[in-house]
Coordinates of C-alpha atoms and ligand atoms in Angstrom, one line a residue:
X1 CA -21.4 0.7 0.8
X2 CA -20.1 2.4 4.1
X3 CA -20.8 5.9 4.2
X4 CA -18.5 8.2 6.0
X5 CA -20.0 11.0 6.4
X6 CA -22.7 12.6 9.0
X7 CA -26.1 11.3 9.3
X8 CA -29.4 13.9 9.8
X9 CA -29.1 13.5 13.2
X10 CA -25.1 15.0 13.3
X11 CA -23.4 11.6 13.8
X12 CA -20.5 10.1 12.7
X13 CA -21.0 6.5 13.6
X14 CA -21.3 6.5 17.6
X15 CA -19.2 9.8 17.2
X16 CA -21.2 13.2 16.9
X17 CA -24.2 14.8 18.6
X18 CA -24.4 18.3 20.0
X19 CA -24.2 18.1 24.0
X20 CA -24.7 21.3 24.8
X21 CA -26.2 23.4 27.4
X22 CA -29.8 24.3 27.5
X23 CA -29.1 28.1 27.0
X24 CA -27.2 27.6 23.9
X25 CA -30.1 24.9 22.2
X26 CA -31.7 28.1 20.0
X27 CA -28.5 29.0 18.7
X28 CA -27.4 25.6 17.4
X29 CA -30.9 24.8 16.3
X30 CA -30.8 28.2 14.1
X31 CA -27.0 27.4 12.8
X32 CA -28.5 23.6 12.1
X33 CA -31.2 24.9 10.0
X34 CA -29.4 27.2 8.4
X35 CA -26.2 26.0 7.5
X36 CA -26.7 24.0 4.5
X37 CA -29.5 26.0 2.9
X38 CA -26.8 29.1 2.9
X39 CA -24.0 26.5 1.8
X40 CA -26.2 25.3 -1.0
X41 CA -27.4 28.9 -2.0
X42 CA -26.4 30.3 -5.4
X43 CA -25.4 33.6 -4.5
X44 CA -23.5 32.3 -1.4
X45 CA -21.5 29.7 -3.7
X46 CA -21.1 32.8 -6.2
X47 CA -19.6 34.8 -3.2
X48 CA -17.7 32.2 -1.3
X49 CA -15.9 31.1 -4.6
X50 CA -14.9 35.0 -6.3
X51 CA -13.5 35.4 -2.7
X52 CA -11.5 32.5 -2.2
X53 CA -10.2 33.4 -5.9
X54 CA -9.3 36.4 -5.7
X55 CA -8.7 37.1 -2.0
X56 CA -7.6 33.7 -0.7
X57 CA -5.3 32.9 -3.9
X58 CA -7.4 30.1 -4.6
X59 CA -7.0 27.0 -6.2
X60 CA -3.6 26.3 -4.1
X61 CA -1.3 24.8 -6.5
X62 CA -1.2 20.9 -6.3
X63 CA 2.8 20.6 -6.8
X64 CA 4.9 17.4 -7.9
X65 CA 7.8 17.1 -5.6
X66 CA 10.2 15.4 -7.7
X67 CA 13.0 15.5 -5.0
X68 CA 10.8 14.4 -2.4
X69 CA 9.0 11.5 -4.7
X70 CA 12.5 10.3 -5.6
X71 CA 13.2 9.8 -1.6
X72 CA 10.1 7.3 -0.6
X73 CA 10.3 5.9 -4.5
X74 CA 6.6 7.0 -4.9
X75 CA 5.1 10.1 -6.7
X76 CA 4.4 12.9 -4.4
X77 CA 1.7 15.6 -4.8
X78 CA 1.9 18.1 -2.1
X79 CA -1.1 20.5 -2.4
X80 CA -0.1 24.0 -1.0
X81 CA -2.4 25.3 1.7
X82 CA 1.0 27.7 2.9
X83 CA 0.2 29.7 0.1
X84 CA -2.9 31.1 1.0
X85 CA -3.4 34.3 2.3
X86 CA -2.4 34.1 5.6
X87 CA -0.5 31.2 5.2
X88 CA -2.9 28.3 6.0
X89 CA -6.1 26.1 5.3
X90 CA -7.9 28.4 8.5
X91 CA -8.9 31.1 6.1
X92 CA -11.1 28.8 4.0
X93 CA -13.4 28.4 7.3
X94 CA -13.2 31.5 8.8
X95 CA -14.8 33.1 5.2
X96 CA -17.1 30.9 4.9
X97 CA -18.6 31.2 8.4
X98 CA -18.5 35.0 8.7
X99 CA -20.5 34.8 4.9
X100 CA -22.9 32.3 6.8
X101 CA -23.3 34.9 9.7
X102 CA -24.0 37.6 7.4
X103 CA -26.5 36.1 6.2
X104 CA -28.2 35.1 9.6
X105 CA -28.5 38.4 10.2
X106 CA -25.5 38.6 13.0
X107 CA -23.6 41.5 13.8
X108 CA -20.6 40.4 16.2
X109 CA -17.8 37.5 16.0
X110 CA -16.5 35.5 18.6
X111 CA -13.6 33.0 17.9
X112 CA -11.7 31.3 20.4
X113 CA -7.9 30.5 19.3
X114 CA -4.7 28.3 20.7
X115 CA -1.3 29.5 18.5
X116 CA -3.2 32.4 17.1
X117 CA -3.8 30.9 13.4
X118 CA -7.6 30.9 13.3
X119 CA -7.8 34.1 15.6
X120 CA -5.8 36.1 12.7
X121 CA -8.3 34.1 9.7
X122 CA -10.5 35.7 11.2
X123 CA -10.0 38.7 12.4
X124 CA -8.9 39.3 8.8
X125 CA -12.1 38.2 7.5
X126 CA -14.0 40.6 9.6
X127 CA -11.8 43.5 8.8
X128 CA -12.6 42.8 4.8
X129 CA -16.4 42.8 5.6
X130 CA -16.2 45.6 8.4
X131 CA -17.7 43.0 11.8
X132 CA -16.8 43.2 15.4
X133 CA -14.8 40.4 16.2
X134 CA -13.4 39.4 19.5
X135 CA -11.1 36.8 19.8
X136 CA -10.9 34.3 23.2
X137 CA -7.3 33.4 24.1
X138 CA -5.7 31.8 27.0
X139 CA -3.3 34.3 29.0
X140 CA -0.2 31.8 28.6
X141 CA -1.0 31.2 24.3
X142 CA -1.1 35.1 24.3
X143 CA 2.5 35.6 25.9
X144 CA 3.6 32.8 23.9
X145 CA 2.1 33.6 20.3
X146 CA 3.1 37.7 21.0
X147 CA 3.1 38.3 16.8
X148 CA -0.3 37.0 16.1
X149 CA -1.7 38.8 19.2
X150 CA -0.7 41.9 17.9
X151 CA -1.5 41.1 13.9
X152 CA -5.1 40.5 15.7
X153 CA -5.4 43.9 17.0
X154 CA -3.8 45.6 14.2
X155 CA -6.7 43.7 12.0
X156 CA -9.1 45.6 14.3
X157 CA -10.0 42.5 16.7
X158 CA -10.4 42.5 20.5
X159 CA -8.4 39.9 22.0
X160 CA -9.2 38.9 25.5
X161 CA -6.7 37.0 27.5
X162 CA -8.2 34.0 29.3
X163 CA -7.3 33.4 32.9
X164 CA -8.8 30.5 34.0
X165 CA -7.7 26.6 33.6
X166 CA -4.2 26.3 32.0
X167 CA -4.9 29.4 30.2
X168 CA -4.7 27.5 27.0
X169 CA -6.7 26.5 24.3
X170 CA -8.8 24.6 26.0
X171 CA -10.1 27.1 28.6
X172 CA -10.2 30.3 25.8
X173 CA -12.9 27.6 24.1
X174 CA -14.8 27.6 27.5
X175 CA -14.4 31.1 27.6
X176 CA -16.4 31.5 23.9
X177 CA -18.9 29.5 24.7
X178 CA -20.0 31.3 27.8
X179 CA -19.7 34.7 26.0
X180 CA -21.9 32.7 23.4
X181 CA -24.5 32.5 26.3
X182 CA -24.8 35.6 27.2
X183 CA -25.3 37.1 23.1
X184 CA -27.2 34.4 21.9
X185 CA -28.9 36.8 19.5
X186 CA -26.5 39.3 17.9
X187 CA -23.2 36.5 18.4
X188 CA -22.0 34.0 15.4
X189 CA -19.3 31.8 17.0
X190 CA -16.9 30.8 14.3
X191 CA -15.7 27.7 15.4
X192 CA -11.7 26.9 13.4
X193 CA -12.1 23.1 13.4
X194 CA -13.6 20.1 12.9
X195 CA -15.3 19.6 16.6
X196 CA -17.6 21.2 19.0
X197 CA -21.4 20.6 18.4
X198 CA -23.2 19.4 15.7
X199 CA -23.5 21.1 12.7
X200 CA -20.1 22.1 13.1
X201 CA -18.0 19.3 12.3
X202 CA -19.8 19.2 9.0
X203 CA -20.2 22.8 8.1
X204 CA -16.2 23.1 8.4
X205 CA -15.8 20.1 6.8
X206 CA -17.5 21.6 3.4
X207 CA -16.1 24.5 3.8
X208 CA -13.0 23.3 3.8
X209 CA -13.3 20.5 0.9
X210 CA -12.6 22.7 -1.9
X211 CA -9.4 21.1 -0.7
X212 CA -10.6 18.0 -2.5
X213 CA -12.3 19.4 -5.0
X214 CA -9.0 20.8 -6.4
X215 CA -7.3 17.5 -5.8
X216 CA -9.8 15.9 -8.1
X217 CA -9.3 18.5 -10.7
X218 CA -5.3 18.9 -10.6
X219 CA -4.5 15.1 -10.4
X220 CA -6.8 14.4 -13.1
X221 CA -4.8 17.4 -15.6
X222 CA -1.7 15.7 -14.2
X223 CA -2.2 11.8 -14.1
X224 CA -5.6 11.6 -16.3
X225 CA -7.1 9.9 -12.9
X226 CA -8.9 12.3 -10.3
X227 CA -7.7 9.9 -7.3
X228 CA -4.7 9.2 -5.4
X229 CA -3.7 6.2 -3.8
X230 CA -2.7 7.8 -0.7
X231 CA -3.9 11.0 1.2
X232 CA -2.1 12.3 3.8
X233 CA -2.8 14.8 6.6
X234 CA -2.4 16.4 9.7
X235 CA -4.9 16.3 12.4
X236 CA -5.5 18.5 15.1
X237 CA -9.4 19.0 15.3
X238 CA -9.2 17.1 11.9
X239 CA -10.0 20.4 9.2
X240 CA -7.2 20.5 7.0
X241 CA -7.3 16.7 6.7
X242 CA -11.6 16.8 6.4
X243 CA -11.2 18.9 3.4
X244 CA -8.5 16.9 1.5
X245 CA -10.7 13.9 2.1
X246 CA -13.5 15.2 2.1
X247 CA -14.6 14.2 -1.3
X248 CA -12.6 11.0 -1.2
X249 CA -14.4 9.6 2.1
X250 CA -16.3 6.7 0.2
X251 CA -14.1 5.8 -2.2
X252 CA -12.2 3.2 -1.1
X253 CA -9.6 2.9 -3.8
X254 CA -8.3 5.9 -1.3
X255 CA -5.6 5.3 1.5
X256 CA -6.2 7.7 4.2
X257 CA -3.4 8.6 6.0
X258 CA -4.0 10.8 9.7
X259 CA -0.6 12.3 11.3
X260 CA -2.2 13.4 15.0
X261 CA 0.7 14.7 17.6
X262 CA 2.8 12.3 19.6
X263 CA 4.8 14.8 21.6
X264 CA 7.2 13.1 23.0
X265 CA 6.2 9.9 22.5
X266 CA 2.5 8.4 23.1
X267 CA 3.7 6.8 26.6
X268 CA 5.7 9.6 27.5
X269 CA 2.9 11.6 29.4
X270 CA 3.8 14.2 27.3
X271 CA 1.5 13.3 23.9
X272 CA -1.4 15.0 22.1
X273 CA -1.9 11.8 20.2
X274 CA -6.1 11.9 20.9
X275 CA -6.9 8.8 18.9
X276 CA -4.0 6.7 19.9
X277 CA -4.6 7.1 23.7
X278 CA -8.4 8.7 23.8
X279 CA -11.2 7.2 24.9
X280 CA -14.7 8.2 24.3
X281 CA -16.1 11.3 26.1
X282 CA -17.7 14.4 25.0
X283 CA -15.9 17.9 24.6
X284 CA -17.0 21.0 23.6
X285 CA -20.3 19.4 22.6
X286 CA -19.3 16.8 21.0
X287 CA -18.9 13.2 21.9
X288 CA -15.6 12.2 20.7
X289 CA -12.3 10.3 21.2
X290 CA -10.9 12.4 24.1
X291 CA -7.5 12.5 26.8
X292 CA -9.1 11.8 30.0
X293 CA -8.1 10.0 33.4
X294 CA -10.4 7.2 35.0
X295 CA -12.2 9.9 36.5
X296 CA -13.2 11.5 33.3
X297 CA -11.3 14.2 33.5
X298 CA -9.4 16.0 30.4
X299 CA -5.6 15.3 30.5
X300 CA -3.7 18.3 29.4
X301 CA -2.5 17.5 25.9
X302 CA 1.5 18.1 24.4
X303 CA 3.1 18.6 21.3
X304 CA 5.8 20.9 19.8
X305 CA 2.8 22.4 17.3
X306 CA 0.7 24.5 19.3
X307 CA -1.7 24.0 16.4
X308 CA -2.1 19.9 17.3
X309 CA -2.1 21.0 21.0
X310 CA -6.0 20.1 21.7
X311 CA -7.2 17.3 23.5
X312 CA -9.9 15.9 21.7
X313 CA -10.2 15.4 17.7
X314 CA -13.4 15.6 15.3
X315 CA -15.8 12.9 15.6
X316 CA -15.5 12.5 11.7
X317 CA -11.8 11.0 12.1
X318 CA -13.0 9.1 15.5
X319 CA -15.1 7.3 13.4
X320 CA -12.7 6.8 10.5
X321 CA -9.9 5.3 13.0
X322 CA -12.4 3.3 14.4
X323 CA -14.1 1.8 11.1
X324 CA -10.4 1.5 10.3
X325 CA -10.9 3.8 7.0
X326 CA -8.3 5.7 8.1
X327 CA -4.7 4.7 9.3
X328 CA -3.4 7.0 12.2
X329 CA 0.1 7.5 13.0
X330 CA 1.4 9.4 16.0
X331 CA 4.5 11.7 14.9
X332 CA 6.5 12.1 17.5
X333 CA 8.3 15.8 18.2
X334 CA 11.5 14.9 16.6
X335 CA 10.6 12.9 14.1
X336 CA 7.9 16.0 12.9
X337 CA 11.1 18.3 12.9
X338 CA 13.1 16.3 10.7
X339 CA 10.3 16.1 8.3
X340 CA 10.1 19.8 8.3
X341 CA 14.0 20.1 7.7
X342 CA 13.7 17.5 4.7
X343 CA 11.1 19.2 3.1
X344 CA 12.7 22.3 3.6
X345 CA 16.2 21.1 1.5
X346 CA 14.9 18.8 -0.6
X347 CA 12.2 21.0 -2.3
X348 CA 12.9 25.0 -0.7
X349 CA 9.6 24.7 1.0
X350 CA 9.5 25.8 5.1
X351 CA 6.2 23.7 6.1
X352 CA 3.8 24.5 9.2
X353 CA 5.4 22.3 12.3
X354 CA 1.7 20.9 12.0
X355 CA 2.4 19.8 8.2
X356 CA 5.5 18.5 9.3
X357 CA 3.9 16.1 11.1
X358 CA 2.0 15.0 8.0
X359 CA 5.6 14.6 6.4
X360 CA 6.7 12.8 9.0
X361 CA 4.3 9.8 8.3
X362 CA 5.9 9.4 4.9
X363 CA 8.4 7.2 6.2
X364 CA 6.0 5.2 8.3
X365 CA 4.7 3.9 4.7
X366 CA 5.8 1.3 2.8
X367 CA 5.2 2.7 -1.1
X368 CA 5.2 0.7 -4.3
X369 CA 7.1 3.2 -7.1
X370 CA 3.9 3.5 -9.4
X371 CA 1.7 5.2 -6.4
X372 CA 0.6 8.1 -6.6
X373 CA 0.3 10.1 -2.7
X374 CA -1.4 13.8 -2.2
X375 CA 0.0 15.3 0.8
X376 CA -1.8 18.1 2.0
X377 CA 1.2 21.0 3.5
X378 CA -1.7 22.9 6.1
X379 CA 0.4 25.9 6.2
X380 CA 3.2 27.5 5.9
X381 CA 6.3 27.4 8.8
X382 CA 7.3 31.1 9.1
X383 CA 5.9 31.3 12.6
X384 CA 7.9 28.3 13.5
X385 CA 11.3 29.2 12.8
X386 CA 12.2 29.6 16.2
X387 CA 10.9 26.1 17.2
X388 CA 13.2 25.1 14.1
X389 CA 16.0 26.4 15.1
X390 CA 15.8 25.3 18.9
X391 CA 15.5 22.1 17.8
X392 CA 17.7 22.1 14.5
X393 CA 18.7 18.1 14.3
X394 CA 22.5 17.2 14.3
X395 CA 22.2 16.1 10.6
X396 CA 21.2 19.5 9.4
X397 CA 23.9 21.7 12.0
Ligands
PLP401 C1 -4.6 24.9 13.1 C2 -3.7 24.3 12.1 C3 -3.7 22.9 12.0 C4 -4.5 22.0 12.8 O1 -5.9 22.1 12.7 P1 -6.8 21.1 11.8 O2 -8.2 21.6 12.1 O3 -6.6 19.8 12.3 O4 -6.5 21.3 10.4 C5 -2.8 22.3 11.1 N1 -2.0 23.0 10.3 C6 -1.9 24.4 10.4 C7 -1.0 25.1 9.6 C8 -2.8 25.0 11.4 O5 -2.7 26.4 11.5

């Protein structure tokens, strides 16, 4: 039987590793030693679980969209991330890891952050358990994404605008890890994805498959089976979608469906679809599927989502495209906005420009009527009305 997830030496198939600077080898070495003992500890699991019960909302309800089913002639789960506290998967991880750091005895936070989403999970954790947390973000993301800047500070967080590169995402991750290198002792870098260096990938990926977990529990008090025929999710760095699959990854009965970013179309120039048009390369310490030129070097990514705005993608889903476990569409802009406007009349549900991307892949399938599809909504699209309405199709004027 394939296996899907990482081996003991942090690989996904070719895809994996840690490539990271000398200066940095202790502190991965101590996160890869102690990651999974704390994961696996009792009174971690007892902590990680009351909190994510009573604090998070947990379990997100796994809701039958009748409306939406009746449309793609299929039966359509949709398993409610937006309804976390605030309003996304992000929160899951950015507990989890400052519970982890806790424990390794660190005192101060770093986070870098693109929209804003992972800076505020976590500057919200480290308000609820009184740490220092300063939160990385380029200069243009902080002009651009003015509401979570300042939901940051009022939290308690430091938020340091990044000038360097395109002041983006990219750069305020660059920006982390050099602050990394000069606190190696006292820092815990709480990474909000899927990527960088080994253990991360897998760290966020259990952290975040109580996604799964619920699945397995809700569609079995629904259906009386605790498996889908289809998943479907978004991928930026690949963590919402990790954690809906997570506990699916080698069972094959599964369809896995990835949405990444098209933009405005993959051969537009203007695209953040990573696995359609990435070749292999390492970011961030990882050696992944990855935008670059001949010459190696990163192409700036594009997409309407700021949170799908990253040029590289996990390793886990590099290898899953690869293998072929996993079927990848590119959602184009528009086609992510219609979703969203869908979604929004058929069921009274305003989803995550992200999620809508997920959506959008809906009708890219063709269903049989006695499937049954889990479609993970990452978050919830409050921050996005504006995009909305900019971009309000002329069906729904
Ligand atoms: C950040 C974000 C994403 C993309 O990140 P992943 O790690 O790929 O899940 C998707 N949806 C929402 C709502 C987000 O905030």
């Amino acid at each position: 039987m394939n296996n899907y997830q990482v081996n003991k030496d942090g690989y996904y198939g070719e895809f994996g590793g840690a490539y990271i600077p000398e200066i940095l080898h202790r502190c991965v070495e101590e996160l890869r030693e102690s990651y999974l003992k704390v994961l696996e500890n009792d009174d971690f699991k007892k902590e990680f679980t009351q909190l994510l019960h009573d604090y998070v909302g947990r379990p997100s309800p796994l809701y039958l969209a009748k409306r939406l089913s009746e449309k793609y002639n299929c039966t359509i789960y949709l398993k409610r991330e937006d309804l976390n506290h605030t309003g996304a998967h992000k929160i899951n991880n950015a507990l989890g890891q400052v519970l982890l750091a806790r424990r390794m005895g660190k005192k101060r936070i770093i986070a870098e952050t693109g929209a804003g989403q992972h800076g505020v999970a976590t500057a919200t954790v480290c308000a609820l358990m009184n740490m220092e947390c300063i939160i990385y973000m380029g200069k243009t993301d902080v002009e651009r994404q003015h509401i979570n800047v300042e939901r940051m500070k009022m939290l308690g967080a430091t938020v340091c605008p990044v000038t360097s590169g395109n002041m983006t995402l990219k750069d305020a991750t660059n920006e982390a890890i050099r602050d990394w290198c000069c606190h190696p002792a006292d820092t815990y870098y709480i990474i909000g994805s899927t990527v960088g260096p080994h253990p991360y990938p897998d760290m966020v990926a259990r952290l975040q498959s109580v996604i799964s977990e619920e699945i397995k529990k809700q569609l079995f008090a629904h259906e009386g089976r605790d498996y889908p025929d289809y998943l479907i999710a978004c991928v930026g760095g690949g963590s919402n979608a990790a954690g809906t699959i997570f506990h699916y990854l080698n069972d094959e009965r599964v369809k896995i469906i990835l949405a990444e970013a098209g933009g405005k179309g993959i051969n537009s120039g203007m695209s953040a679809a990573t696995i359609h048009l990435g070749r292999t390369g390492i970011i961030h310490g990882s050696k992944t599927l990855l935008m670059q030129n001949e010459d190696g070097q990163i192409i700036e990514p594009y997409s309407i989502s700021a949170g799908l705005d990253y040029p590289g993608v996990g390793p886990l889903h590099s290898n899953l495209a690869s293998k072929h476990r996993a079927t990848v569409f590119a959602i184009n802009d528009d086609e992510a906005i219609n979703a969203g406007y869908e979604l929004t009349r058929l069921e009274g549900i305003i989803p995550a420009l992200e999620s809508a991307h997920a959506l959008g892949a809906l009708s890219k399938i063709k269903f049989r009527p006695s499937d049954i599809v889990v479609l993970t909504v990452s978050g919830r699209g409050d921050k996005d009305i504006e995009t909305y309405l900019n971009n309000k199709p002329d069906s729904y004027k």
